[in-house]
Coordinates of C-alpha atoms and ligand atoms in Angstrom, one line a residue:
Chain A
M132 CA -19.1 8.5 15.2
S133 CA -20.9 5.6 13.0
V134 CA -20.5 2.7 10.4
L135 CA -21.1 3.4 7.2
V136 CA -21.5 0.5 4.5
F137 CA -21.9 0.9 0.6
V138 CA -25.1 -1.1 -0.7
N139 CA -24.7 -0.7 -4.5
P140 CA -27.9 -1.4 -6.4
N141 CA -27.9 -3.8 -9.7
E142 CA -30.4 -2.4 -12.6
G143 CA -32.4 -0.5 -8.7
I144 CA -32.5 -3.4 -6.8
F145 CA -30.1 -4.7 -3.5
P146 CA -28.5 -7.7 -4.5
K147 CA -28.0 -10.4 -1.4
S148 CA -24.4 -9.1 -0.7
A149 CA -25.8 -5.4 -0.1
L150 CA -27.9 -7.0 2.9
E151 CA -24.7 -8.8 4.0
V152 CA -22.9 -5.5 4.1
S153 CA -25.7 -4.0 6.0
T154 CA -26.1 -6.7 8.4
Y155 CA -22.3 -7.0 9.1
G156 CA -22.1 -2.9 9.6
A157 CA -25.2 -3.1 11.7
K158 CA -23.2 -5.7 13.8
V159 CA -19.9 -4.0 14.0
A160 CA -22.2 -0.7 14.8
K161 CA -23.4 -2.4 17.8
M162 CA -20.1 -3.6 19.4
L163 CA -18.6 0.2 19.1
G164 CA -21.7 1.7 20.2
V165 CA -23.0 3.9 17.2
D166 CA -25.4 3.7 14.2
C167 CA -24.5 2.1 10.9
H168 CA -25.5 4.1 7.7
A169 CA -25.8 3.4 4.5
V170 CA -24.5 5.5 1.2
T171 CA -25.8 4.5 -2.2
Y172 CA -27.0 6.2 -5.4
G173 CA -29.3 6.7 -8.1
N174 CA -32.7 5.6 -8.5
V175 CA -33.5 3.0 -6.2
S176 CA -37.3 2.4 -5.3
D177 CA -38.5 3.2 -1.7
A178 CA -39.4 -0.8 -0.7
E179 CA -35.7 -1.6 -1.9
L180 CA -34.5 1.0 0.5
A181 CA -36.5 -0.1 3.2
R182 CA -34.7 -3.4 2.9
I183 CA -31.9 -1.7 4.2
G184 CA -33.4 -0.5 7.1
N185 CA -34.8 -3.8 7.7
H186 CA -31.1 -5.2 8.1
G187 CA -30.1 -2.7 11.0
V188 CA -29.2 0.5 8.9
K189 CA -30.4 3.8 10.6
A190 CA -29.9 6.1 8.0
I191 CA -29.6 6.1 4.3
H192 CA -27.9 8.8 2.5
R193 CA -28.5 8.8 -1.4
A194 CA -26.8 10.6 -4.6
S195 CA -30.1 10.2 -6.3
G196 CA -28.7 11.8 -9.6
L197 CA -26.5 9.6 -10.3
D198 CA -26.4 7.1 -13.1
Q199 CA -23.6 4.3 -13.6
P200 CA -21.0 6.5 -12.0
D201 CA -17.4 4.9 -12.1
N202 CA -14.9 4.2 -9.4
G203 CA -13.8 7.1 -9.2
Q204 CA -16.9 9.1 -8.8
L205 CA -18.4 6.1 -6.4
S206 CA -15.1 6.9 -3.8
K207 CA -15.9 10.6 -4.0
V208 CA -20.1 9.6 -2.8
I209 CA -18.6 7.4 -0.2
S210 CA -15.8 10.0 1.0
T211 CA -18.4 12.5 1.2
A212 CA -21.0 10.2 3.2
A213 CA -18.8 9.2 5.4
D214 CA -17.5 13.0 6.3
A215 CA -21.5 13.2 6.5
C216 CA -21.8 10.8 9.1
G217 CA -18.4 10.9 11.0
A218 CA -17.6 7.3 9.5
S219 CA -14.9 5.8 11.5
V220 CA -15.4 2.4 9.5
I221 CA -16.6 2.0 6.0
V222 CA -17.6 -1.5 4.5
C223 CA -18.4 -2.5 0.8
S224 CA -18.9 -6.0 -0.7
H225 CA -15.7 -7.1 -2.1
D226 CA -17.1 -7.9 -5.5
L227 CA -16.1 -6.3 -8.9
V228 CA -16.7 -2.4 -7.5
G229 CA -15.9 -2.8 -4.2
K230 CA -12.8 -4.0 -5.4
A231 CA -12.1 -0.5 -7.4
V232 CA -13.5 2.0 -4.7
A233 CA -12.5 0.2 -1.7
P234 CA -8.4 1.0 -2.5
R235 CA -9.2 4.3 -3.3
L236 CA -11.4 5.4 -0.6
S237 CA -8.6 4.0 1.7
V238 CA -6.1 6.6 -0.4
R239 CA -8.7 9.4 -0.5
L240 CA -9.5 9.4 3.5
K241 CA -5.3 8.1 4.3
A242 CA -7.7 4.9 6.0
G243 CA -6.1 1.5 6.6
L244 CA -7.8 -1.2 4.2
V245 CA -8.5 -5.1 4.4
T246 CA -9.8 -6.5 1.5
G247 CA -11.8 -9.6 1.4
V248 CA -13.0 -9.8 5.4
N249 CA -14.7 -12.8 6.0
A250 CA -15.8 -12.2 10.0
L251 CA -16.6 -9.4 12.5
P252 CA -13.5 -7.2 13.8
N253 CA -11.6 -8.3 17.2
T254 CA -11.9 -4.5 18.7
D255 CA -10.1 -5.6 21.9
G256 CA -7.0 -2.4 22.4
G257 CA -7.0 -1.8 18.3
F258 CA -9.5 -2.6 15.5
S259 CA -8.6 -6.3 13.8
V260 CA -9.8 -8.7 11.2
T261 CA -9.3 -11.7 9.7
K262 CA -9.3 -12.7 5.6
P263 CA -8.1 -15.6 3.3
V264 CA -4.7 -15.2 2.3
F265 CA -2.4 -17.5 -0.1
S266 CA -6.0 -18.2 -2.2
G267 CA -7.6 -19.8 0.8
K268 CA -5.1 -22.0 2.1
A269 CA -4.7 -19.7 5.2
F270 CA -6.0 -16.6 6.9
A271 CA -4.5 -13.5 8.3
T272 CA -5.4 -11.7 11.0
E273 CA -4.8 -7.8 10.0
R274 CA -4.7 -4.7 12.4
I275 CA -5.3 -1.3 11.1
L276 CA -3.6 1.0 11.9
T277 CA -5.7 4.2 11.3
E278 CA -8.2 6.2 13.2
T279 CA -10.6 5.6 10.0
K280 CA -11.1 1.9 8.7
V281 CA -11.9 0.4 5.5
L282 CA -13.3 -2.9 5.0
S283 CA -14.7 -5.0 1.8
L284 CA -16.5 -8.6 3.1
M285 CA -15.8 -11.4 1.4
A286 CA -18.9 -12.5 -0.1
N287 CA -20.9 -15.5 1.9
S288 CA -19.5 -14.9 4.9
I289 CA -22.6 -13.2 7.4
P290 CA -26.2 -14.0 6.7
P291 CA -28.2 -11.6 5.7
E292 CA -30.6 -10.9 9.0
E293 CA -33.7 -9.1 9.1
I294 CA -34.1 -7.1 12.4
G295 CA -37.1 -5.0 11.5
G296 CA -35.6 -1.1 11.4
T297 CA -36.8 1.3 9.4
A298 CA -34.1 3.5 8.3
A299 CA -34.7 7.3 7.2
V300 CA -33.5 8.2 3.6
Q301 CA -32.0 11.5 2.7
E302 CA -30.3 12.8 -0.3
L303 CA -26.5 13.1 -0.7
S304 CA -25.2 15.8 -2.8
G305 CA -21.3 17.1 -2.9
E306 CA -19.4 17.1 -6.2
F307 CA -18.8 13.8 -7.3
G308 CA -16.6 14.9 -10.4
T309 CA -16.8 13.8 -14.3
K310 CA -16.9 10.1 -15.5
K311 CA -14.4 8.6 -16.7
V312 CA -14.5 5.5 -17.2
T313 CA -18.0 4.8 -19.4
V314 CA -19.8 1.9 -20.4
K315 CA -20.2 1.0 -24.1
E316 CA -21.6 -2.2 -23.9
I317 CA -23.5 -5.0 -21.7
K318 CA -23.6 -9.1 -22.5
K319 CA -25.2 -11.5 -21.0
Y320 CA -24.4 -15.0 -20.6
S321 CA -27.9 -16.9 -21.9
G322 CA -29.5 -18.8 -19.1
S323 CA -26.9 -19.6 -16.6
I324 CA -26.7 -18.9 -12.8
A325 CA -23.9 -16.5 -12.4
L326 CA -21.2 -18.3 -10.6
P327 CA -20.0 -16.0 -8.4
D328 CA -23.1 -15.6 -6.6
A329 CA -24.2 -19.2 -6.6
E330 CA -25.3 -20.9 -3.8
R331 CA -24.8 -24.1 -5.1
V332 CA -22.0 -25.5 -7.8
V333 CA -21.4 -28.5 -9.9
S334 CA -18.2 -28.4 -11.3
A335 CA -16.4 -31.0 -13.8
G336 CA -12.8 -32.0 -14.7
R337 CA -11.2 -33.4 -17.6
G338 CA -12.5 -37.2 -16.0
L339 CA -15.7 -35.9 -18.6
K340 CA -13.6 -36.8 -21.2
G341 CA -15.1 -34.7 -23.3
P342 CA -17.4 -31.3 -24.5
E343 CA -20.4 -33.8 -25.1
N344 CA -20.5 -35.8 -22.0
W345 CA -21.6 -32.4 -20.2
G346 CA -25.2 -33.0 -20.6
M347 CA -25.5 -34.5 -17.7
I348 CA -23.5 -32.4 -15.4
E349 CA -26.1 -29.2 -16.7
D350 CA -28.7 -32.1 -16.0
L351 CA -27.2 -32.3 -12.4
A352 CA -26.9 -28.6 -12.0
N353 CA -30.6 -27.8 -13.0
E354 CA -32.1 -30.5 -10.9
L355 CA -29.8 -28.5 -8.1
G356 CA -30.8 -25.4 -9.1
A357 CA -26.3 -24.6 -9.0
A358 CA -24.4 -23.1 -11.9
T359 CA -21.8 -25.2 -13.5
A360 CA -18.1 -24.8 -13.3
C361 CA -15.1 -26.7 -14.0
S362 CA -11.5 -26.9 -13.3
R363 CA -8.7 -25.3 -15.6
P364 CA -7.8 -27.4 -18.1
V365 CA -11.2 -27.9 -19.5
A366 CA -11.5 -24.4 -20.1
D367 CA -8.3 -24.2 -21.4
I368 CA -8.6 -27.2 -23.9
G369 CA -12.2 -25.2 -24.7
W370 CA -14.4 -27.9 -23.4
R371 CA -16.2 -24.9 -21.6
P372 CA -16.3 -21.7 -21.3
H373 CA -13.6 -19.8 -19.2
H374 CA -15.9 -17.7 -16.9
E375 CA -16.4 -21.0 -16.0
H376 CA -12.9 -22.2 -14.8
V377 CA -12.6 -22.2 -10.9
G378 CA -9.4 -22.3 -8.8
Q379 CA -6.1 -20.4 -7.5
T380 CA -5.7 -18.8 -11.2
G381 CA -10.0 -18.4 -12.1
V382 CA -12.5 -17.4 -10.1
A383 CA -12.8 -17.9 -6.4
I384 CA -15.6 -19.2 -5.4
R385 CA -17.6 -20.0 -1.8
P386 CA -21.3 -21.8 -2.4
N387 CA -22.7 -23.8 0.3
L388 CA -22.6 -26.8 -1.8
Y389 CA -19.9 -28.0 -4.3
F390 CA -19.9 -31.0 -6.5
A391 CA -16.5 -31.7 -7.9
I392 CA -16.9 -34.6 -10.8
G393 CA -14.1 -36.2 -12.8
I394 CA -11.6 -33.6 -10.8
S395 CA -8.4 -34.9 -9.5
G396 CA -8.0 -32.4 -6.5
A397 CA -4.8 -30.4 -7.7
I398 CA -4.1 -27.8 -4.9
Q399 CA -4.3 -24.7 -7.1
H400 CA -7.8 -26.4 -7.9
L401 CA -8.8 -26.4 -3.9
A402 CA -6.8 -22.9 -3.7
G403 CA -10.2 -21.5 -5.3
V404 CA -13.0 -23.9 -3.6
N405 CA -11.6 -24.7 -0.6
G406 CA -13.9 -21.9 1.1
S407 CA -17.2 -23.8 -0.1
K408 CA -19.4 -25.3 3.0
V409 CA -19.9 -28.8 2.0
I410 CA -18.2 -30.5 -0.7
V411 CA -18.9 -33.7 -2.2
V412 CA -16.4 -35.4 -4.9
I413 CA -17.8 -37.9 -7.1
N414 CA -14.1 -39.8 -8.9
N415 CA -12.9 -43.7 -10.0
D416 CA -9.8 -43.3 -8.6
P417 CA -10.2 -43.8 -5.0
D418 CA -6.7 -42.1 -4.5
A419 CA -7.6 -39.1 -5.7
P420 CA -6.3 -36.1 -3.8
F421 CA -10.0 -34.4 -3.8
F422 CA -11.2 -36.9 -1.5
K423 CA -8.9 -35.6 1.6
A424 CA -10.6 -32.1 0.7
A425 CA -14.0 -33.5 0.8
D426 CA -17.3 -34.1 2.9
Y427 CA -19.0 -36.4 1.3
G428 CA -17.4 -38.8 -1.4
V429 CA -18.5 -41.6 -4.0
V430 CA -15.6 -43.7 -5.8
G431 CA -17.3 -44.7 -9.3
D432 CA -17.7 -43.9 -12.8
A433 CA -19.3 -40.6 -13.2
F434 CA -21.0 -41.8 -16.4
V435 CA -23.2 -44.3 -14.1
V436 CA -23.2 -42.6 -10.7
V437 CA -24.5 -38.9 -12.1
P438 CA -27.4 -40.5 -14.0
K439 CA -28.7 -42.0 -10.7
L440 CA -27.8 -39.5 -8.7
I441 CA -30.1 -37.0 -11.1
E442 CA -32.6 -40.0 -10.4
A443 CA -32.1 -39.8 -6.6
L444 CA -32.9 -36.1 -6.6
K445 CA -36.4 -36.3 -9.0
S446 CA -37.4 -38.6 -6.2
F447 CA -36.5 -36.7 -3.3
K448 CA -38.6 -33.8 -4.9
G449 CA -41.2 -35.8 -5.7
Chain B
M241 CA 3.1 3.9 -26.0
K242 CA 5.0 4.1 -22.4
L243 CA 4.1 1.4 -20.2
L244 CA 4.6 0.0 -17.1
V245 CA 3.8 -3.0 -15.4
C246 CA 4.0 -3.8 -11.4
I247 CA 4.9 -7.1 -11.0
S248 CA 5.3 -8.8 -7.8
K249 CA 7.6 -11.9 -5.8
V250 CA 4.6 -15.2 -4.2
P251 CA 5.0 -18.8 -3.4
D252 CA 4.8 -20.9 -6.3
T253 CA 0.8 -22.2 -7.1
T254 CA 2.3 -25.9 -5.1
T255 CA 3.6 -24.6 -2.0
K256 CA 2.4 -25.8 1.0
I257 CA 1.9 -23.2 3.2
A258 CA 3.4 -23.0 6.8
F259 CA 4.3 -20.5 9.0
T260 CA 7.1 -19.7 11.6
D261 CA 8.2 -17.1 13.9
G262 CA 4.8 -18.0 16.5
D263 CA 2.9 -17.9 13.2
T264 CA 3.8 -14.4 12.1
K265 CA 5.8 -15.4 9.1
L266 CA 5.5 -17.3 6.1
D267 CA 8.0 -20.1 6.4
E268 CA 10.0 -20.1 3.2
K269 CA 12.5 -23.2 3.5
D270 CA 11.6 -24.9 0.5
V271 CA 9.3 -22.2 -1.5
Q272 CA 10.0 -21.4 -4.7
F273 CA 9.0 -17.8 -6.0
I274 CA 7.7 -16.9 -8.8
V275 CA 6.4 -13.7 -10.9
N276 CA 2.8 -12.9 -9.8
P277 CA 0.6 -14.9 -12.2
Y278 CA -1.5 -12.2 -13.0
D279 CA 1.4 -10.3 -13.7
E280 CA 3.3 -12.1 -15.7
W281 CA 0.9 -14.1 -17.7
Y282 CA -1.4 -11.0 -18.6
A283 CA -0.7 -7.8 -17.7
L284 CA 3.2 -7.8 -18.9
V285 CA 2.0 -9.7 -21.9
R286 CA -1.0 -7.3 -23.1
A287 CA 1.9 -4.6 -22.6
L288 CA 4.5 -6.5 -24.9
E289 CA 1.8 -6.8 -27.4
L290 CA 1.0 -3.6 -27.4
K291 CA 4.1 -2.6 -27.9
E292 CA 4.9 -4.8 -30.6
A293 CA 1.9 -3.3 -32.3
Q294 CA 1.8 -0.3 -31.6
G295 CA 5.4 0.7 -30.4
G296 CA 6.8 2.0 -27.4
S297 CA 8.5 0.6 -24.4
V298 CA 8.1 -1.8 -21.6
T299 CA 9.1 -0.9 -18.0
T300 CA 8.5 -3.3 -15.1
I301 CA 8.6 -2.2 -11.4
T302 CA 9.1 -4.1 -8.2
V303 CA 9.3 -2.8 -4.6
G304 CA 11.5 -5.7 -2.8
G305 CA 15.0 -6.7 -1.6
P306 CA 17.7 -8.0 -3.9
D307 CA 15.6 -11.1 -3.6
H308 CA 13.1 -10.4 -6.2
D309 CA 16.1 -9.8 -9.0
P310 CA 15.2 -13.2 -10.2
I311 CA 11.9 -13.2 -10.9
I312 CA 12.5 -9.6 -12.4
R313 CA 15.0 -10.8 -14.5
K314 CA 12.1 -13.3 -15.9
A315 CA 9.9 -10.5 -16.1
L316 CA 13.0 -9.0 -18.5
A317 CA 13.5 -12.3 -20.2
I318 CA 9.7 -12.6 -21.3
G319 CA 10.3 -8.9 -23.5
A320 CA 10.7 -6.2 -20.8
D321 CA 12.8 -3.4 -21.8
D322 CA 14.3 -2.2 -18.0
A323 CA 13.1 -2.8 -14.7
V324 CA 13.1 -0.4 -11.1
R325 CA 12.9 -2.2 -8.5
V326 CA 12.3 0.1 -5.2
D327 CA 14.8 -1.4 -2.8
A328 CA 12.0 -1.9 0.5
K329 CA 10.2 -4.3 1.6
A330 CA 6.8 -3.8 0.9
Q331 CA 4.8 -3.9 4.3
D332 CA 1.5 -3.3 2.9
A333 CA -0.7 -2.0 0.3
Y334 CA -0.5 1.2 0.6
Y335 CA 3.0 1.6 1.6
T336 CA 3.8 -0.8 -1.8
A337 CA 1.2 1.5 -4.0
F338 CA 2.9 4.9 -2.4
Q339 CA 6.3 4.0 -3.8
I340 CA 5.1 3.1 -7.5
A341 CA 3.4 6.2 -7.6
D342 CA 6.1 8.5 -6.1
Y343 CA 7.9 7.0 -8.8
A344 CA 5.5 7.0 -11.5
K345 CA 4.3 10.3 -10.9
D346 CA 6.8 12.4 -13.2
K347 CA 7.6 9.8 -16.0
S348 CA 4.2 10.0 -18.5
F349 CA 3.4 7.0 -18.6
D350 CA 0.7 6.2 -21.3
L351 CA -0.6 2.9 -19.3
I352 CA 0.0 1.1 -16.2
L353 CA -0.8 -2.7 -16.3
L354 CA -0.9 -5.3 -12.8
G355 CA -2.2 -8.3 -12.1
K356 CA -5.9 -8.1 -10.5
E357 CA -4.3 -9.5 -7.1
T358 CA -1.7 -11.0 -6.1
I359 CA -1.9 -14.9 -5.1
D360 CA -0.5 -14.5 -1.7
Y361 CA -2.4 -12.0 0.1
N362 CA -5.3 -11.4 -2.4
G363 CA -5.5 -8.2 -1.4
S364 CA -6.8 -6.2 -5.2
Q365 CA -5.6 -3.1 -3.5
V366 CA -2.4 -1.6 -5.1
G367 CA -4.0 -0.6 -8.8
G368 CA -6.8 1.4 -6.9
M369 CA -4.5 3.0 -4.4
L370 CA -2.1 3.9 -7.4
A371 CA -4.9 5.3 -9.7
E372 CA -6.2 7.4 -6.4
M373 CA -2.6 8.3 -5.7
L374 CA -2.0 9.8 -9.4
D375 CA -5.7 11.1 -10.2
L376 CA -5.8 8.0 -12.9
P377 CA -9.1 6.4 -14.0
F378 CA -9.1 2.8 -13.0
V379 CA -10.6 -0.2 -14.4
S380 CA -10.3 -3.1 -12.5
L381 CA -10.0 -7.1 -13.5
G382 CA -9.7 -6.5 -17.0
S383 CA -10.3 -9.8 -19.5
K384 CA -9.2 -8.3 -22.4
L385 CA -7.6 -5.1 -23.3
D386 CA -7.6 -3.1 -26.6
I387 CA -5.7 0.3 -27.3
A388 CA -6.9 3.2 -30.4
D389 CA -6.9 6.8 -30.9
G390 CA -5.9 7.5 -27.3
K391 CA -8.0 5.2 -25.6
A392 CA -8.4 2.1 -24.0
T393 CA -11.6 -0.2 -24.0
V394 CA -11.2 -2.9 -22.0
E395 CA -13.6 -5.7 -21.4
T396 CA -14.8 -7.3 -17.6
D397 CA -16.8 -9.8 -16.2
I398 CA -19.8 -8.8 -14.0
S399 CA -22.3 -11.0 -12.5
G400 CA -23.4 -13.0 -15.2
G401 CA -22.3 -11.4 -18.1
S402 CA -19.4 -9.3 -19.3
E403 CA -19.6 -5.4 -19.9
V404 CA -17.0 -3.3 -22.5
L405 CA -16.0 -0.3 -21.0
E406 CA -13.9 2.6 -22.6
V407 CA -11.1 4.8 -20.8
Q408 CA -8.9 8.0 -22.0
L409 CA -5.4 7.2 -21.7
P410 CA -3.1 7.4 -19.3
C411 CA -5.0 5.2 -17.0
V412 CA -4.2 2.1 -14.9
I413 CA -5.9 -1.0 -15.4
S414 CA -5.7 -4.4 -13.9
A415 CA -5.8 -7.9 -16.0
A416 CA -7.6 -10.9 -15.1
K417 CA -8.0 -14.1 -17.1
G418 CA -8.3 -13.8 -20.9
M419 CA -5.5 -10.6 -21.5
A420 CA -3.2 -12.4 -22.9
E421 CA -1.7 -15.7 -22.8
Q422 CA 1.4 -17.0 -20.9
R423 CA 4.6 -17.0 -23.0
I424 CA 7.7 -18.8 -22.0
P425 CA 11.3 -17.4 -22.2
N426 CA 13.2 -18.5 -24.9
M427 CA 16.9 -18.4 -24.8
R428 CA 17.8 -15.7 -26.4
G429 CA 15.5 -13.7 -24.2
I430 CA 16.9 -15.5 -20.8
M431 CA 20.8 -14.3 -22.9
A432 CA 19.1 -10.5 -23.3
A433 CA 18.0 -9.9 -19.8
R434 CA 21.0 -10.5 -18.0
T435 CA 22.7 -7.0 -19.9
K436 CA 18.9 -5.5 -19.2
P437 CA 19.1 -2.2 -17.0
L438 CA 18.0 -3.0 -13.7
N439 CA 17.7 0.2 -11.7
V440 CA 17.3 0.3 -8.1
Q441 CA 16.1 3.0 -6.2
A442 CA 15.9 4.1 -2.9
P443 CA 12.2 4.3 -1.3
A444 CA 10.0 7.2 -0.3
D445 CA 9.6 8.0 3.3
V446 CA 5.9 6.6 4.0
T447 CA 4.0 4.8 6.8
P448 CA 2.1 1.7 6.2
L449 CA -1.6 1.7 7.1
T450 CA -1.7 -2.0 8.3
T451 CA -0.3 -5.3 9.9
I452 CA -0.1 -8.6 9.7
T453 CA -0.5 -9.7 13.1
K454 CA -1.0 -13.6 12.9
Y455 CA -1.5 -16.3 10.5
T456 CA -3.6 -19.7 11.1
L457 CA -4.4 -22.5 8.7
P458 CA -8.1 -23.8 8.2
P459 CA -8.8 -26.3 10.4
S460 CA -8.5 -29.8 8.9
K461 CA -11.9 -31.9 7.3
A462 CA -13.5 -34.2 9.4
G463 CA -12.5 -36.4 7.1
V464 CA -14.8 -37.8 4.1
K465 CA -17.8 -39.9 4.5
L466 CA -18.2 -42.2 1.9
V467 CA -21.6 -43.3 -0.3
D468 CA -21.9 -46.3 -1.9
P469 CA -22.2 -45.6 -5.6
E470 CA -25.6 -47.9 -6.3
H471 CA -27.3 -45.7 -3.3
M472 CA -27.8 -42.5 -4.4
E473 CA -31.0 -41.9 -2.2
E474 CA -29.0 -42.1 0.7
L475 CA -26.1 -39.1 -0.6
V476 CA -29.2 -36.7 -1.2
R477 CA -30.4 -38.0 2.5
L478 CA -27.0 -37.0 4.1
L479 CA -26.9 -33.8 2.1
H480 CA -30.2 -32.5 3.1
E481 CA -30.7 -33.8 6.6
E482 CA -27.1 -33.8 7.8
A483 CA -25.6 -31.6 6.1
K484 CA -28.7 -29.3 4.8
A485 CA -27.6 -28.4 2.1
I486 CA -30.5 -29.3 -0.3
Ligands
FAD197 C1 0.3 -22.1 -11.8 C2 -0.6 -22.8 -12.0 C3 -2.0 -22.4 -11.9 C4 -3.4 -23.5 -12.0 N1 -4.2 -22.5 -11.4 C5 -5.8 -23.8 -12.1 C6 -6.5 -22.9 -11.4 O1 -6.9 -22.0 -11.2 N2 -7.8 -24.5 -11.6 C7 -7.7 -25.4 -11.6 O2 -8.2 -26.3 -11.5 N3 -6.3 -26.4 -12.0 C8 -5.1 -24.9 -11.9 N4 -4.1 -25.8 -11.9 C9 -4.6 -26.9 -12.7 C10 -4.0 -27.9 -11.6 O3 -2.8 -28.6 -11.3 C11 -4.4 -29.7 -12.0 O4 -3.6 -29.5 -13.4 C12 -5.8 -29.0 -12.7 O5 -6.9 -29.0 -11.8 C13 -6.2 -31.0 -13.3 O6 -7.9 -30.8 -13.8 P1 -8.7 -31.9 -13.6 O7 -8.8 -32.3 -12.2 O8 -9.8 -31.4 -14.3 O9 -7.6 -33.4 -14.3 P2 -6.9 -34.3 -13.9 O10 -5.9 -34.2 -13.1 O11 -6.7 -35.2 -15.2 O12 -7.9 -35.2 -13.5 C14 -8.7 -35.7 -14.2 C15 -9.7 -36.6 -12.9 O13 -11.0 -37.5 -13.0 C16 -11.1 -38.4 -12.5 N5 -11.9 -39.6 -13.5 C17 -11.4 -40.2 -14.7 N6 -12.4 -40.9 -15.2 C18 -13.4 -40.3 -14.6 C19 -14.7 -41.5 -14.4 N7 -15.0 -42.0 -15.6 N8 -15.6 -40.7 -13.8 C20 -14.9 -40.0 -12.5 N9 -13.9 -39.5 -12.5 C21 -13.0 -40.0 -12.8 C22 -9.5 -38.6 -12.6 O14 -9.3 -40.1 -11.4 C23 -8.9 -37.5 -12.2 O15 -9.2 -37.7 -11.0 C24 -2.8 -25.0 -12.6 C25 -1.5 -25.2 -12.5 C26 -0.8 -24.2 -12.4 C27 0.8 -25.0 -12.7

């Protein structure tokens, strides 16, 4: 028996999410008294693979011949590795790829799936995990009823831990099928930090009055090394691009630090950001509902407060 | 083109969530139910646009009891041609996907569309499961979708950008924001919906793979600490020393 984690390289580099699933997998393996294995594909350097070992994985199965596999092929790669190492728990990241691959795996292995898991399982007399539901307004404890379990891990749920181990790498061979979904083009947004991965986010709403006033929001984000975000109406009127819209019907984020500036704090907005560790609200209305969900608040005019905050950050950094 | 759109019923976005029966069930008192926004605004509307441009039919499918009929009628009012309801409680995503796959397996749909997730369980599971059960290609979180020459071109947001994917029909695609714009049903649509076919089917026999044993509400915040707007260096200090966030 073993625990198997799927680590997905991005242009040959393992992102933080891969280190998170490795750490999570290693901890679950320890709970069950088994080893943690990993499965990956493509051309990844030994130094990169060593980082996975360093996070508690004992063996890595790599299908090196695959280039940009689609989710159908990936589910075959992972199930082949699961067979090879007798995996009873399989973990992937709850991201674009994980969301497509985990459900396929669940069907392929007839293994119960819980997506968006945010904590280690409870293995007393069964196997239960928790996850946010109702867009973060509550949590559910789900019990998996099958022998084999599939989980997708919510970003930012467990800090990666380097434990100094090494992993043996072995080639994974098998029949992974043909590619059905092909990538035609990749477009990159210029310069910005990707919102779902950001540790810090500066977000602004209708209180900013117009797109011409976002200069200070971008300056504050630069000062903090943060990504920028916005409320839904701001994206709908076209002041900011749609991919910046956070909330129940936009991107759901869980950064360490979330600044909400000129955002009232409607329930649909809160639903997408309430997983943030620290929330700072700047609003000129002391009764704005967002203050109830905030850790720190500033009651004041954003056009006065934000420039002062930027100055304070500059002198803090020296 | 023959299109199938999966439609589910969820609590309205303004719902204050509370639980009953020893925290094992959503308290449905005073809860308004709506069509899951991702199913309605994006998957259904894009399906209708494709049908309007290229001809064909749009069928919706829902797994649920008779209490789902109002939201199914709403989808018909927006413009779907007919609807199927599998008369069973959706026990988990596997159970639900199995019912839909069982219905769709011999109907040769060109495209199955559904929202990227429901706003209640936030699972993102049914689409991928359906694709695997029906042995079809799957694209998740499409924010743009076009169909030409038997192929779908789908744009999805990736970390720091977007990618354009191509896939042969038939396939399963899950819809995210951007794929279409919400449509408000008009009076004619609402009248027409009353007489459109809503076929009720008995469920296939399958056991769920997971079960929810308990719900909990998030711990409430300790309360906001207000900082004087004249003293932003104090906010910086608190974020650094107390919150350890910078
Ligand atoms: C089905 C549904 C789904 C939705 N999904 C989302 C979602 O995913 N995300 C989302 O964000 N919204 C969503 N909404 C919309 C949500 O209900 C709110 O309407 C929206 O979040 C409000 O945006 P806002 O806070 O920017 O604007 P407003 O509510 O107009 O608030 C502006 C705030 O700015 C403050 N302000 C004004 N001037 C200043 C100033 N000079 N300095 C400081 N503060 C100032 C005001 O006091 C006010 O609090 C959804 C709504 C529905 C019905």
